[in-house]
Coordinates of C-alpha atoms in Angstrom, one line a residue:
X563 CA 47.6 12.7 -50.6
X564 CA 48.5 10.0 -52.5
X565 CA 46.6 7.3 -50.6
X566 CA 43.5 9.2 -51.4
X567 CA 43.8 9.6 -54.7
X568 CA 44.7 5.7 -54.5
X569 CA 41.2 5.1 -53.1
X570 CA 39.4 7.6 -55.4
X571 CA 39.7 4.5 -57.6
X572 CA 36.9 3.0 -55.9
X573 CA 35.3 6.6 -54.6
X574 CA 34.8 8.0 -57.5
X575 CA 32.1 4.7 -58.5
X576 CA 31.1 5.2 -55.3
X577 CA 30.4 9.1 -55.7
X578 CA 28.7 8.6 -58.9
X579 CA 26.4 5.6 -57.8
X580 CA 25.1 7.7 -54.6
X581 CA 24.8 11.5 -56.7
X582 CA 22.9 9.5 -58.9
X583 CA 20.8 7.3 -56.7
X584 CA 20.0 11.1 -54.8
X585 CA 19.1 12.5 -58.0
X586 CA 16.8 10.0 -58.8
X587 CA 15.1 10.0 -55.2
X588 CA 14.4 13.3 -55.2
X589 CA 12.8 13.2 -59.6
X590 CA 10.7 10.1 -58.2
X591 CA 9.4 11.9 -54.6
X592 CA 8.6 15.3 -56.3
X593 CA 6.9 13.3 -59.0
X594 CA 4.8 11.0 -56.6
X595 CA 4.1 13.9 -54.6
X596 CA 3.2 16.3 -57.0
X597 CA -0.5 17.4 -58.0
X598 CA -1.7 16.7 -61.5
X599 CA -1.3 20.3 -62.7
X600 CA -0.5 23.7 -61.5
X601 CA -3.1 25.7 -59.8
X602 CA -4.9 22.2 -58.1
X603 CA -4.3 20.1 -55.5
X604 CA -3.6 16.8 -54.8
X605 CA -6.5 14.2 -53.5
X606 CA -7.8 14.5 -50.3
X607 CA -9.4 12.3 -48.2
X608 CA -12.8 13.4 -46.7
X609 CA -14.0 9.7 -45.7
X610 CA -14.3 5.6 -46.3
X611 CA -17.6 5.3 -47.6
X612 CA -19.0 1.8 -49.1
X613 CA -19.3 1.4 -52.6
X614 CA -22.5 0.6 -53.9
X615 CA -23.7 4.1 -53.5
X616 CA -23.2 7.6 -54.8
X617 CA -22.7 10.6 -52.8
X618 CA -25.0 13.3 -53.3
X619 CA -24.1 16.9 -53.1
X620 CA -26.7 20.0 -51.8
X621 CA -25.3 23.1 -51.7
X622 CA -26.2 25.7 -49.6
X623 CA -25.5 29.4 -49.2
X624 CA -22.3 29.4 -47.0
X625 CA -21.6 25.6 -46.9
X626 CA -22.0 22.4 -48.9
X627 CA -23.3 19.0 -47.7
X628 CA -22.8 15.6 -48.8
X629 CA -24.5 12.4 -48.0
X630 CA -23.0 9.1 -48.4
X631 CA -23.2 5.7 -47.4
X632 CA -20.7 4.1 -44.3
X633 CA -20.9 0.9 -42.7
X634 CA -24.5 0.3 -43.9
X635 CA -25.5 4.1 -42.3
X636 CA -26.4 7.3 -44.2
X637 CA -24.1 9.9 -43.1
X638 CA -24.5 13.7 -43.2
X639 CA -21.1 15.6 -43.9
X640 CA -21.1 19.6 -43.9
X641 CA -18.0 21.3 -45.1
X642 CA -17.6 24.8 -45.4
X643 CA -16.6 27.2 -48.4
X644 CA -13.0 26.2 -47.6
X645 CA -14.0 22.4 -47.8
X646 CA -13.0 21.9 -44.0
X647 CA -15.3 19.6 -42.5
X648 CA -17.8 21.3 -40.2
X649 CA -19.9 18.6 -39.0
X650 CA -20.5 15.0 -39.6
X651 CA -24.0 12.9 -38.4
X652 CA -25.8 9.9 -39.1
X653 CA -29.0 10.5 -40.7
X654 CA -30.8 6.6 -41.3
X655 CA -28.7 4.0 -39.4
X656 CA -30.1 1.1 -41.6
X657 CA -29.7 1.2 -45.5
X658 CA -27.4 -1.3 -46.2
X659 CA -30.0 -3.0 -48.4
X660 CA -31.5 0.3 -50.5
X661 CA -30.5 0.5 -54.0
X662 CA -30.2 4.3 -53.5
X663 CA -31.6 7.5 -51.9
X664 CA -32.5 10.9 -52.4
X665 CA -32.4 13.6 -49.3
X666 CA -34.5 17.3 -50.1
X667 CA -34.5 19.3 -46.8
X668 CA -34.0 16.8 -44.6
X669 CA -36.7 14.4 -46.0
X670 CA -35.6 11.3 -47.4
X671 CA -36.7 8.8 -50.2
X672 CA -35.2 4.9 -50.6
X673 CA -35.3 3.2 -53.7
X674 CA -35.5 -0.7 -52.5
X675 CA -36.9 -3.4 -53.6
X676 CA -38.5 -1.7 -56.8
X677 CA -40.8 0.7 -54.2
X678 CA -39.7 3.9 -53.0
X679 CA -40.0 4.4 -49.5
X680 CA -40.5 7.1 -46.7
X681 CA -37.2 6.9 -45.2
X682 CA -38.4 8.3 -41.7
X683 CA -42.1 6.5 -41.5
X684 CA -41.2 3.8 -44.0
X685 CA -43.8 4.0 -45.9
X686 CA -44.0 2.8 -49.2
X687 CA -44.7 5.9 -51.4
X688 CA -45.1 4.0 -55.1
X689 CA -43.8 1.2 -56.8
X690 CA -41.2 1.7 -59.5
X691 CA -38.7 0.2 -61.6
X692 CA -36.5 2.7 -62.4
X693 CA -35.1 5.3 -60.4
X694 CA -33.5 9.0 -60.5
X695 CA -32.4 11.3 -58.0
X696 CA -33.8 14.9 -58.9
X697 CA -33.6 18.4 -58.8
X698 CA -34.7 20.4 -55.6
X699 CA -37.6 18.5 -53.9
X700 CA -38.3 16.5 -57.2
X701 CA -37.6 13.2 -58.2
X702 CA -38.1 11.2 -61.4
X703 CA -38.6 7.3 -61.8
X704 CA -40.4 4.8 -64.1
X705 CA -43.2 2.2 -64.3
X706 CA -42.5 0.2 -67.7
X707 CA -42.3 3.2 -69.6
X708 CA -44.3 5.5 -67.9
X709 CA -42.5 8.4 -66.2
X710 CA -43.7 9.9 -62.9
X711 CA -42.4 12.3 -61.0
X712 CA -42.7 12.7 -56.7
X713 CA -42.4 15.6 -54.7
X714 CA -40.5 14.7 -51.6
X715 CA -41.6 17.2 -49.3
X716 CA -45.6 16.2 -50.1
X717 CA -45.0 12.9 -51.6
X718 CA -47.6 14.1 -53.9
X719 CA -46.8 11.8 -57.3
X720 CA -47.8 12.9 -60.8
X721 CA -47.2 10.9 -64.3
X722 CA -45.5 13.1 -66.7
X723 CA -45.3 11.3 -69.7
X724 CA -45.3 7.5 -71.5
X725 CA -42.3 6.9 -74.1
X726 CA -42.6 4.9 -76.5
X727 CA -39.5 2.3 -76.3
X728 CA -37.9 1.1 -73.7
X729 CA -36.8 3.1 -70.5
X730 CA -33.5 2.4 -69.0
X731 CA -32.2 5.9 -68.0
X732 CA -33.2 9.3 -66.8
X733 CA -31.4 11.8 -66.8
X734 CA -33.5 15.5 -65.7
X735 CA -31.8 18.8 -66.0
X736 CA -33.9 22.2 -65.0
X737 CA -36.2 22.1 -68.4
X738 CA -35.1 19.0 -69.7
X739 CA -35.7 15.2 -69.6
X740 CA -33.8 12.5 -71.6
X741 CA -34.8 8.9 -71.5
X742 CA -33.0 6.4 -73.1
X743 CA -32.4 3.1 -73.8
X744 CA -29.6 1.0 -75.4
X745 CA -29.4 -3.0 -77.3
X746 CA -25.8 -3.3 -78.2
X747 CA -24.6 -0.6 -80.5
X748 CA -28.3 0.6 -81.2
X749 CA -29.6 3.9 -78.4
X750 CA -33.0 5.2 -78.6
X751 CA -33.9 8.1 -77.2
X752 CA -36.2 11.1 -76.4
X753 CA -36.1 14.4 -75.2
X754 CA -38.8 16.9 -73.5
X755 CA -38.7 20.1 -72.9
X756 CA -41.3 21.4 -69.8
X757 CA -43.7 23.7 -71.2
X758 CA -45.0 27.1 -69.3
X759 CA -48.2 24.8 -68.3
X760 CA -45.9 22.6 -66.3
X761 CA -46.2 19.6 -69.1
X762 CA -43.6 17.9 -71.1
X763 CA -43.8 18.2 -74.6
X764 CA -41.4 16.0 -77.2
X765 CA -38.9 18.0 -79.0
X766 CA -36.9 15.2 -80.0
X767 CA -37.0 11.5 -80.5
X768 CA -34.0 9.5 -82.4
X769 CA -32.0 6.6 -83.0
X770 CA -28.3 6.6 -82.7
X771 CA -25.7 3.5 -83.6
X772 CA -22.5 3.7 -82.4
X773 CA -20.7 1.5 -84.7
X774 CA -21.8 -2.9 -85.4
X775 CA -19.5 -4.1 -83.1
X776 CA -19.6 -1.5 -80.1
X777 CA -22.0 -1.2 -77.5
X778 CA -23.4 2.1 -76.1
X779 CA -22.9 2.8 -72.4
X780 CA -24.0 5.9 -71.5
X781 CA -25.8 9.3 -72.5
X782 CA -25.7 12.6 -71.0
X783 CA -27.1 15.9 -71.8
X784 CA -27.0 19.7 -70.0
X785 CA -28.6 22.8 -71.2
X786 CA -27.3 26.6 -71.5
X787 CA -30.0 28.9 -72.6
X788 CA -31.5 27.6 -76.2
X789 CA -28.4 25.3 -76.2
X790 CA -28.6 21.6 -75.6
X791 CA -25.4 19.5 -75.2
X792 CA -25.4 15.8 -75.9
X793 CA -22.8 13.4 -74.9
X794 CA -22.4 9.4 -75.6
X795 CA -20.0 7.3 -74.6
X796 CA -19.5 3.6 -76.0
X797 CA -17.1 0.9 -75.8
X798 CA -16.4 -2.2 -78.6
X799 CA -17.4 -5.7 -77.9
X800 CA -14.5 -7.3 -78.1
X801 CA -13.2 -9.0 -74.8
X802 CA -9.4 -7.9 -75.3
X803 CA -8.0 -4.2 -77.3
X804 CA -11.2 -3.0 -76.0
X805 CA -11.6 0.7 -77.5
X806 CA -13.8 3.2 -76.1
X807 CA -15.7 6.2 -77.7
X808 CA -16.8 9.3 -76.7
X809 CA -19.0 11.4 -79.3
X810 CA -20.6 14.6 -78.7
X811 CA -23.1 17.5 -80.2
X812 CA -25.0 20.5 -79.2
X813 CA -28.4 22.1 -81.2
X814 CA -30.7 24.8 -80.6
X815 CA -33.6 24.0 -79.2
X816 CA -35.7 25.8 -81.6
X817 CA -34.2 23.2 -84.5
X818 CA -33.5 19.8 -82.7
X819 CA -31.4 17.8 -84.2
X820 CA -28.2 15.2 -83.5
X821 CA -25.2 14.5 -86.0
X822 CA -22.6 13.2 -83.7
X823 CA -18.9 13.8 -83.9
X824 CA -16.1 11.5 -81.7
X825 CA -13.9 13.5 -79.7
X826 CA -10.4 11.8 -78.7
X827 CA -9.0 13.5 -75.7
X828 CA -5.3 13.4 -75.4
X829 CA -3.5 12.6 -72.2
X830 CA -2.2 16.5 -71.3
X831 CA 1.3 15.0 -70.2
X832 CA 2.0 12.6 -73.5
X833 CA -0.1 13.7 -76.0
X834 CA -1.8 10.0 -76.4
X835 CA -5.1 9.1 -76.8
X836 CA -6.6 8.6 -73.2
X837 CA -8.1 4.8 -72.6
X838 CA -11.0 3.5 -71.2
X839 CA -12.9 6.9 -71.2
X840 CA -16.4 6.4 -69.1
X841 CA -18.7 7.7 -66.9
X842 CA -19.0 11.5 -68.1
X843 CA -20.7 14.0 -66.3
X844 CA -21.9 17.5 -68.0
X845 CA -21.8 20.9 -67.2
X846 CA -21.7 24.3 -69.2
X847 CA -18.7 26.9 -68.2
X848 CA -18.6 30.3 -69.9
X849 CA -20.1 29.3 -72.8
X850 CA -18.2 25.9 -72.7
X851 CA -19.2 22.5 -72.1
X852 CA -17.5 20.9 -69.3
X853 CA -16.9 17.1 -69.5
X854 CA -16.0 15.1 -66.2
X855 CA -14.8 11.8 -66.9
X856 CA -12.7 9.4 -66.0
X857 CA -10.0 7.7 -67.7
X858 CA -6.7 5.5 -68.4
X859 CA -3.8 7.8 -68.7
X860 CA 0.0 8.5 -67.8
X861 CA 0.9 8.7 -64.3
X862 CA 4.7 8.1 -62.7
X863 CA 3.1 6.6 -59.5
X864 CA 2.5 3.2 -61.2
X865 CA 5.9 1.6 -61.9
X866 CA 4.2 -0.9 -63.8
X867 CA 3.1 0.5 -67.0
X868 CA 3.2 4.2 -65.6
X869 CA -0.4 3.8 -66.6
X870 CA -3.7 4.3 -64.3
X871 CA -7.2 5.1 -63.9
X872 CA -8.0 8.8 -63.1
X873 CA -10.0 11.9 -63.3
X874 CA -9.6 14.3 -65.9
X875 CA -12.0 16.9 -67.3
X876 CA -12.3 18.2 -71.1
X877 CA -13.5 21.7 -72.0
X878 CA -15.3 21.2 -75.5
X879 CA -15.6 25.1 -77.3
X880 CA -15.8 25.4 -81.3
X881 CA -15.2 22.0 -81.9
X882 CA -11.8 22.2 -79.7
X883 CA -10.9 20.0 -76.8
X884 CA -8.5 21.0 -74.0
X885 CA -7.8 18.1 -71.5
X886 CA -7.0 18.8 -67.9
X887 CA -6.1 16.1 -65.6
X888 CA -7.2 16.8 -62.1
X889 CA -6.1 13.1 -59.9
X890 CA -3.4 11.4 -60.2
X891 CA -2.9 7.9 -58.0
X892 CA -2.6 4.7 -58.7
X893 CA -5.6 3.7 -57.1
X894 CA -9.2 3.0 -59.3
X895 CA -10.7 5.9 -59.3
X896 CA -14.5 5.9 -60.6
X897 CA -18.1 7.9 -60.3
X898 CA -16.2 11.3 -60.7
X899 CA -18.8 14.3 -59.7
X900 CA -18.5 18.5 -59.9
X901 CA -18.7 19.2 -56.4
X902 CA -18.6 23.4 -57.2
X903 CA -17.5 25.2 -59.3
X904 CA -14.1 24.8 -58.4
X905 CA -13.9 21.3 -56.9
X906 CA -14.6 17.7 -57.7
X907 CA -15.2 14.4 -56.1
X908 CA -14.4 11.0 -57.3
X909 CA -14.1 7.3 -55.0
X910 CA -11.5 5.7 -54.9
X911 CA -10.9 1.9 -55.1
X912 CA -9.6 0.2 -51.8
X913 CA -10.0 -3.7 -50.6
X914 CA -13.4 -3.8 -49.4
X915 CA -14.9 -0.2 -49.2
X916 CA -14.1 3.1 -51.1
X917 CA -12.6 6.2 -50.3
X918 CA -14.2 9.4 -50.8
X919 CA -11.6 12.0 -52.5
X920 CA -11.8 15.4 -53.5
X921 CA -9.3 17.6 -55.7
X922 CA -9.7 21.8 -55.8
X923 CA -8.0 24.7 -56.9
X924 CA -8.9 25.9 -53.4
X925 CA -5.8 27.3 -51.6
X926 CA -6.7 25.5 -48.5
X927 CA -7.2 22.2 -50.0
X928 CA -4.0 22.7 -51.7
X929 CA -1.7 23.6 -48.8
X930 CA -3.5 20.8 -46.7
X931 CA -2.4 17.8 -49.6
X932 CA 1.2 19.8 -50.0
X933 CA 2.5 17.6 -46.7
X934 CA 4.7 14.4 -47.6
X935 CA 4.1 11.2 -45.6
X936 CA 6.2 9.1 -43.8
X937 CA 4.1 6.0 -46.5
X938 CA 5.2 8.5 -49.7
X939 CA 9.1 8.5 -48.9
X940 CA 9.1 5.0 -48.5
X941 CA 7.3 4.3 -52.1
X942 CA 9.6 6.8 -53.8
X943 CA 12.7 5.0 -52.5
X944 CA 10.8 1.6 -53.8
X945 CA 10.4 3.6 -57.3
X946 CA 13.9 4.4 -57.8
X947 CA 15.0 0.7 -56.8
X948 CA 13.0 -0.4 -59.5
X949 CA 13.7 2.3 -62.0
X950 CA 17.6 1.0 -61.2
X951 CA 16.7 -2.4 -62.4
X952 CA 15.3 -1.1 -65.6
X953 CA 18.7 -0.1 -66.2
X954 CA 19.6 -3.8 -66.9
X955 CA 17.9 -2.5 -70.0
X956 CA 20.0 -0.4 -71.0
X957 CA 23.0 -2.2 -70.1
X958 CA 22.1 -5.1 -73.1
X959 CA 21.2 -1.9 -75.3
X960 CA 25.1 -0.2 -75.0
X961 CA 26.5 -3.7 -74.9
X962 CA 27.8 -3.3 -78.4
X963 CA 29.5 -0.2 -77.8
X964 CA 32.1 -2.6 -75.7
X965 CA 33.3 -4.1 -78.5
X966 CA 34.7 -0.8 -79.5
X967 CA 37.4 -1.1 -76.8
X968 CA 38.4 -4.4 -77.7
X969 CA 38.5 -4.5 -81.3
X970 CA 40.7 -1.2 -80.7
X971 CA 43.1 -3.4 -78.5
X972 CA 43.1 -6.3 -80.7
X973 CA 44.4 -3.9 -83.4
X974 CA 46.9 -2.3 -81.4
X975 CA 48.0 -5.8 -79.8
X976 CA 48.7 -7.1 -84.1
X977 CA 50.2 -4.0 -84.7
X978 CA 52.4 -4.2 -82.3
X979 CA 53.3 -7.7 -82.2
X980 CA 54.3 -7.3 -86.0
X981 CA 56.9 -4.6 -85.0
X982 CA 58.0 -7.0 -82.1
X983 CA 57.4 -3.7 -79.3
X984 CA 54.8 -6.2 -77.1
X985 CA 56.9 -4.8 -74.0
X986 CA 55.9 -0.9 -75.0
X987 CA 51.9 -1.6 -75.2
X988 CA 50.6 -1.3 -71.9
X989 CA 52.8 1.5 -71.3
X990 CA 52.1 4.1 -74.1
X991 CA 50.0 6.6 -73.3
X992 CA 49.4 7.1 -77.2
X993 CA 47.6 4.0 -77.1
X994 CA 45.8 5.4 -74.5
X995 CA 44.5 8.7 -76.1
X996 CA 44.1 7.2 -79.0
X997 CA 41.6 4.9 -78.1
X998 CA 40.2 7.3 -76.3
X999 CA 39.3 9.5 -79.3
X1000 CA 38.5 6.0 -81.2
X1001 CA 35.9 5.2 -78.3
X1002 CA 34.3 8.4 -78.6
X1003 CA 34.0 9.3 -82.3
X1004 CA 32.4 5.5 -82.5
X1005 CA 29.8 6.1 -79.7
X1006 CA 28.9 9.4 -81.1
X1007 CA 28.5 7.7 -84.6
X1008 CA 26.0 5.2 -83.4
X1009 CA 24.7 7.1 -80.9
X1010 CA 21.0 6.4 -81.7
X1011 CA 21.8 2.9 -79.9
X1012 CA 20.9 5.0 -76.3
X1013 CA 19.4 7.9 -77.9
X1014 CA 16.6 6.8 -80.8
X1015 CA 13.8 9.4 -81.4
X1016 CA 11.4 9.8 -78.7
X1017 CA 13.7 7.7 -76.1
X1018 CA 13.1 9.9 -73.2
X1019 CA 9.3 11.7 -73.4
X1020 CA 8.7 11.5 -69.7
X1021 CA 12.6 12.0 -68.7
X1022 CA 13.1 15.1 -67.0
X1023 CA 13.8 18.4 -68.8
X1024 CA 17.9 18.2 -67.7
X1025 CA 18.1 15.0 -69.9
X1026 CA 15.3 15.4 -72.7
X1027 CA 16.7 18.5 -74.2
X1028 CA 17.3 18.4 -78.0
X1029 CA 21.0 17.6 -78.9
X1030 CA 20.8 15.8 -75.8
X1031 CA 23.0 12.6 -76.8
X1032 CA 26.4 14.8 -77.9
X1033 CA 26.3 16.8 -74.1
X1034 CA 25.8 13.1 -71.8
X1035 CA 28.4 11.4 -74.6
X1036 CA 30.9 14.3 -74.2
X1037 CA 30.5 15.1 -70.9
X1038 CA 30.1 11.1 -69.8
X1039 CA 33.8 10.9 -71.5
X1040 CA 35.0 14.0 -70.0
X1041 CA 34.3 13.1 -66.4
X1042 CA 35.6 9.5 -67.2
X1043 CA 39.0 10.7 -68.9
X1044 CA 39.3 13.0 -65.7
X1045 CA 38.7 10.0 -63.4
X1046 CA 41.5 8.5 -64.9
X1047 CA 43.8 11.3 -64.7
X1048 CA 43.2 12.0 -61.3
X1049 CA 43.8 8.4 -59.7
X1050 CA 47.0 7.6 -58.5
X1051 CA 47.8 3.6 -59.3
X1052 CA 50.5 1.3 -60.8
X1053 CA 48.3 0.6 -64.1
X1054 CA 49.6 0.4 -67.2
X1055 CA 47.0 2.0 -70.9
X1056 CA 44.9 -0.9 -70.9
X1057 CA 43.8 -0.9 -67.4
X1058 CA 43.7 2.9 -67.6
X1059 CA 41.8 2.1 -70.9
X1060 CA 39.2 0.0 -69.5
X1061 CA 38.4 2.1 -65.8
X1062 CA 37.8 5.1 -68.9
X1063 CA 35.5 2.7 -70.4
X1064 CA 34.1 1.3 -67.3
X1065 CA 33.2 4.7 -65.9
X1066 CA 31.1 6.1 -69.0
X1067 CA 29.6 2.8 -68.8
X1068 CA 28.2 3.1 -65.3
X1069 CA 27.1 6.9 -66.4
X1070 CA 25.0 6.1 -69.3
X1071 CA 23.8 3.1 -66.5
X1072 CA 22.9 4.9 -63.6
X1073 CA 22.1 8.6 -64.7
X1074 CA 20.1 7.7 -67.9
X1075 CA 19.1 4.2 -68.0
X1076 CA 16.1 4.8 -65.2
X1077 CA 14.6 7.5 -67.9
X1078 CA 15.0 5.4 -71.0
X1079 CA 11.8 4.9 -72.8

């Protein structure tokens, strides 16, 4: 018995070093493996597509299909309601080269070379310079500022309309068009509304300046009933502390007009602003507008900066936003897309082509992404050797709190060198105590050393609980002061002293360090 209370001089480090390392493990695999909010899964994998192209969606009665670009090949994927994948064929083995496509009932359209083409006879339909993907069998694009529209089941073309500045966008909704253009911070735009003789009439036409030294990047607009949503999104000029802008309104269509507001959506997890918000994409919800975007936010799977791109949507209602954040990788993510009404899509960066994801609050989605890989254990264990070395952090930070111990000693070591009782020092065990009650009425003092406001946001709740810093001090000392008591050794008080010392010092180390800041 008293060999192993001998050795528990050296277990007990031991013990604490491997409890804590396991605790750590299993914070950092949970997080890394956990979806971006309750009710939703976590990305899934439907294919590696390439990257200059965006999928497009058609969905049917019992199934969904989705057309994308692999290996220079047009590829037809059907999934089901459950998003299992049903089917999967190539449609046009050769369109490495189009600018983009647009697929109504199995007839396809290419945009190349400024002429849309017959993508079975290849036959050049009409020259354009601009184009859209539509809505059913139409599509929109541009001559100069002339606006045509072609039927893609009877290639029959028809010019809807001329505007009267500069086209660079489309963007059609059932009743809707908007065409716009942008120079720098400057954005002019129009907006038609189709008329019960099938022609578009103006209903609005405007200017809108998003600030001297910002640029505009992209407008959006849906429609629900007589309401009209309008979304911009902008970005400043400057090459570094870029900030980006996202402003919205909404008008009845009876009484057209803009007054845009900016809208800062905060990160759900830290209350922050959310970076580099862009490429939005609109829909209407029960009376709520819907805003898919993607953004820079908090994430615990980049050790870096705990910062990455991902996908998060905003519900806008009475002037309130509520942020939801639905990916969560480290990866780029970019193009984000409403699949239904209860999924998304986004791609996702890799070396040389992009992965096709998709996130859902579909239960079968959700239990297929709930399965931990071999790759994700090893990348948690990477995560908690590096949240270890931030430690070293916190090591320089308590590094004043050892001068406690000695200035104690140096005290003691006067006082009793005065009285000429050097021999009675190092075995007292009021010395001892004592500086054990010193040590921790001084820590607890100057406790906002390791525990300053704010210290621990995105530490878990077992250490970010308020009076947090008097439980870890106390119970730190208690567990130390135990230690002591419990080893069996020839030491006299200032060895005992200093193992007391030594072991609150690995605590505060090992247990909180990796959550500081």
């Amino acid at each position: 018995m008293n060999t192993f209370r001998h050795k528990l001089y050296w277990l007990i480090p031991l013990f604490l070093i491997l409890v804590a390392l396991m605790i750590l493990y299993c914070i950092n695999l949970q997080r890394f493996t956990s979806s971006p909010q309750d009710h939703w899964s976590r990305e899934y994998k439907l294919r590696t597509i390439d990257s200059y192209n965006t999928p497009q969606v058609i969905h049917e009665k019992d199934h969904t299909e989705l057309y994308f670009v692999t290996d220079g090949k047009l590829i037809k994927q059907v999934l089901d309601s459950n998003y299992n994948i049903v089917s999967e064929e190539t449609v046009d083995a050769e369109i490495s080269t189009v600018k983009d496509f647009y697929i109504y009932d199995d007839q396809l359209v290419l945009f190349k070379d400024d002429s849309l083409i017959d993508g079975k006879t290849k036959e050049k339909l009409a020259d354009a310079t601009l184009f859209q993907r539509g809505i059913n069998e139409n599509i929109y694009y541009a001559k100069n500022q002339d606006i045509y529209t072609l039927n893609v089941m009877t290639k029959e073309k028809k010019k809807l309309l001329e505007v009267s500045h500069p086209v660079e966008n489309i963007r059609p909704t059932d009743d809707l068009l908007l065409i716009y253009s942008s120079n720098l911070n400057i954005g002019t735009f129009s907006i038609y509304q189709l008329k019960d003789n099938n022609q578009y009439e103006l209903i609005l036409q405007d200017e809108i300046n998003v600030g001297a030294s910002n640029k505009l990047n992209q407008m959006e607009l849906t429609e629900d009933g007589n309401v009209v949503h309008l979304a911009v999104t902008a970005e400043s000029q400057l090459s570094t502390n870029k900030m980006y802008y996202f402003y919205y309104d909404s008008f009845d269509i009876h009484h057209p007009t803009i007054e845009l507001t900016r809208i800062q959506p905060t990160d759900p997890v830290t209350n922050q602003p959310l970076e580099n918000l862009s490429q939005i994409q609109l829909r209407t919800v029960d009376d709520s507008l819907e805003v898919l975007f993607r953004s820079v936010g908090f994430t615990f799977k980049d050790t870096n900066d705990n910062m990455a791109m991902n996908i998060y949507s905003m519900s806008l209602n009475d002037g309130k936003a509520q942020v939801r954040k639905l990916s969560d990788t480290y990866s780029l993510s970019q193009e984000p897309m409403f699949l239904t009404k209860d999924a998304v899509l986004w791609k996702e960066s890799t070396q040389q082509q992009y992965n096709l994801m998709l996130a859902s609050s579909n239960e079968n989605i959700i239990e297929k992404t709930k399965k931990i890989t071999g790759n994700e254990l090893l990348i948690a264990f990477g995560i908690t050797i590096s949240n270890i070395a931030t430690s070293a952090f916190v090591a320089f930070i308590i590094s004043f709190w050892l001068i406690i111990p000695i200035v104690y000693l140096f005290v003691v070591h006067l006082i009793y060198r005065f009285k000429d009782r050097r021999r009675d020092l190092n075995s007292n065990n009021l010395v001892f105590y004592v500086g054990v009650l010193t040590y921790l009425v001084a820590v607890l003092l100057s406790r906002n050393l390791l525990f300053p406001e704010n210290s621990y946001v995105t530490a878990p709740a077992y250490i970010s609980f308020s009076g947090n810093s008097f439980v870890y001090i106390l119970l730190f000392a208690i567990i130390a002061l135990v230690s002591v008591q419990l080893i069996k050794r020839e030491w006299g008080t200032i060895g005992k002293y200093m193992y007391f010392i030594g072991i609150q010092y690995l605590c505060y180390l090992i247990f909180l360090g990796p959550f500081y800041l």
